[in-house]
Amino acid sequence: MPEVTIEIGGRAFEVACQAGEEPYLRAAAKMLDEEAAVLSAQVGRVPEARMLLMAGLMLADKTANLQDRLAQAEAELETLRATPAPAPERIEVPVVPDAVVDTLSEIAARAEALADTLDPAETLDPAETR
């Protein structure tokens, strides 16, 4: 079982932990040390036990606040998940009536038939119109 030296409030402590947990222990010690630094700045020199107790309580308060916010966010998320999806919007797209399509097809057929009746020799050469 590895032993890690951590520093909290300017004091060194030897702490044993499971193998592989050293980074987590150092991160936790850093948070506790930051709270101890706040205490030292506000109050000055404090006995070791009192400093550790107060720093731990300050961290516990922050943790409780975060747990409350997490519970509130999870409740909001659950509410959003339980809310039915909004109804899809209805969008109307204009449709050309079949009668109009038929009429346009008939006009196109007449125009093509009329074009077929023209004598190519009778059509004007575009160069002659200049």
Coordinates of C-alpha atoms in Angstrom, one line a residue:
M1 CA 0.0 0.0 0.0
P2 CA 1.7 3.2 -1.2
E3 CA 2.2 6.1 1.2
V4 CA 1.9 9.6 -0.1
T5 CA 3.0 12.8 1.5
I6 CA 0.5 15.6 1.2
E7 CA 0.6 19.2 2.4
I8 CA -2.3 20.9 3.9
G9 CA -2.1 24.3 5.5
G10 CA 1.7 24.3 5.4
R11 CA 1.8 21.0 7.3
A12 CA 3.0 17.7 5.8
F13 CA 1.0 14.5 6.3
E14 CA 1.9 10.9 5.4
V15 CA -1.2 9.1 4.1
A16 CA -1.6 5.5 2.8
C17 CA -3.8 4.7 -0.1
Q18 CA -4.6 1.9 -2.6
A19 CA -2.2 1.5 -5.5
G20 CA -3.3 3.7 -8.4
E21 CA -5.3 6.1 -6.2
E22 CA -2.4 8.5 -5.6
P23 CA -3.5 11.1 -8.2
Y24 CA -7.0 11.2 -6.6
L25 CA -5.5 11.6 -3.1
R26 CA -3.3 14.4 -4.3
A27 CA -6.3 16.1 -6.0
A28 CA -8.3 15.8 -2.8
A29 CA -5.4 17.1 -0.7
K30 CA -5.1 20.1 -3.0
M31 CA -8.7 21.0 -2.5
L32 CA -8.4 20.7 1.2
D33 CA -5.2 22.7 1.2
E34 CA -6.9 25.5 -0.8
E35 CA -9.7 25.6 1.8
A36 CA -7.0 25.7 4.6
A37 CA -5.3 28.6 2.8
V38 CA -8.6 30.5 2.9
L39 CA -8.9 29.9 6.6
S40 CA -5.3 30.9 7.3
A41 CA -5.8 34.1 5.3
Q42 CA -9.0 34.9 7.3
V43 CA -8.2 33.7 10.8
G44 CA -4.4 33.3 10.9
R45 CA -2.7 30.5 12.6
V46 CA -5.1 27.8 13.7
P47 CA -4.4 24.5 15.5
E48 CA -4.0 21.6 13.2
A49 CA -7.1 19.7 14.2
R50 CA -9.3 22.8 14.0
M51 CA -7.8 23.8 10.6
L52 CA -8.5 20.3 9.1
L53 CA -12.0 20.3 10.6
M54 CA -12.9 23.7 9.3
A55 CA -11.4 23.0 5.8
G56 CA -13.3 19.7 5.7
L57 CA -16.6 21.4 6.6
M58 CA -16.0 24.1 4.0
L59 CA -15.5 21.4 1.4
A60 CA -18.6 19.5 2.6
D61 CA -20.6 22.7 2.3
K62 CA -19.5 23.1 -1.3
T63 CA -20.2 19.4 -2.0
A64 CA -23.7 19.7 -0.6
N65 CA -24.4 22.7 -2.7
L66 CA -23.2 20.9 -5.8
Q67 CA -25.3 17.9 -4.9
D68 CA -28.4 20.1 -4.6
R69 CA -27.7 21.7 -8.0
L70 CA -27.1 18.3 -9.5
A71 CA -30.4 17.0 -8.1
Q72 CA -32.2 20.1 -9.5
A73 CA -30.6 19.6 -12.9
E74 CA -31.5 15.9 -13.0
A75 CA -35.2 16.7 -12.0
E76 CA -35.3 19.4 -14.8
L77 CA -33.8 16.9 -17.3
E78 CA -36.4 14.2 -16.2
T79 CA -39.2 16.8 -16.7
L80 CA -37.9 17.6 -20.2
R81 CA -37.6 13.9 -21.1
A82 CA -41.2 13.3 -19.8
T83 CA -42.6 16.2 -21.8
P84 CA -44.0 15.0 -25.1
A85 CA -42.4 16.2 -28.3
P86 CA -44.2 19.1 -29.9
A87 CA -46.6 18.3 -32.7
P88 CA -45.0 18.6 -36.1
E89 CA -45.8 21.7 -38.0
R90 CA -48.1 21.4 -40.9
I91 CA -46.7 23.1 -44.0
E92 CA -48.9 23.4 -47.1
V93 CA -47.2 23.2 -50.4
P94 CA -49.2 24.5 -53.4
V95 CA -50.0 21.7 -55.9
V96 CA -50.7 22.4 -59.5
P97 CA -54.2 21.0 -60.3
D98 CA -54.3 18.1 -62.8
A99 CA -56.6 20.2 -65.1
V100 CA -53.9 22.9 -65.4
V101 CA -51.2 20.3 -66.1
D102 CA -53.4 18.7 -68.8
T103 CA -54.1 22.1 -70.4
L104 CA -50.4 23.1 -70.4
S105 CA -49.5 19.7 -72.0
E106 CA -52.2 20.3 -74.7
I107 CA -50.8 23.8 -75.5
A108 CA -47.3 22.4 -75.7
A109 CA -48.5 19.6 -78.1
R110 CA -50.2 22.2 -80.3
A111 CA -47.1 24.4 -80.4
E112 CA -45.0 21.4 -81.4
A113 CA -47.5 20.5 -84.1
L114 CA -47.5 24.0 -85.4
A115 CA -43.7 24.1 -85.5
D116 CA -43.6 20.9 -87.5
T117 CA -45.8 22.5 -90.2
L118 CA -43.4 25.3 -90.8
D119 CA -41.1 25.0 -93.8
P120 CA -37.5 25.3 -92.7
A121 CA -36.8 27.4 -95.9
E122 CA -39.4 29.9 -94.9
T123 CA -37.9 30.6 -91.5
L124 CA -35.6 33.6 -91.2
D125 CA -31.9 33.2 -90.8
P126 CA -30.9 35.0 -87.6
A127 CA -28.1 36.7 -89.6
E128 CA -30.6 38.3 -92.0
T129 CA -32.5 40.1 -89.2
R130 CA -29.5 42.3 -88.4

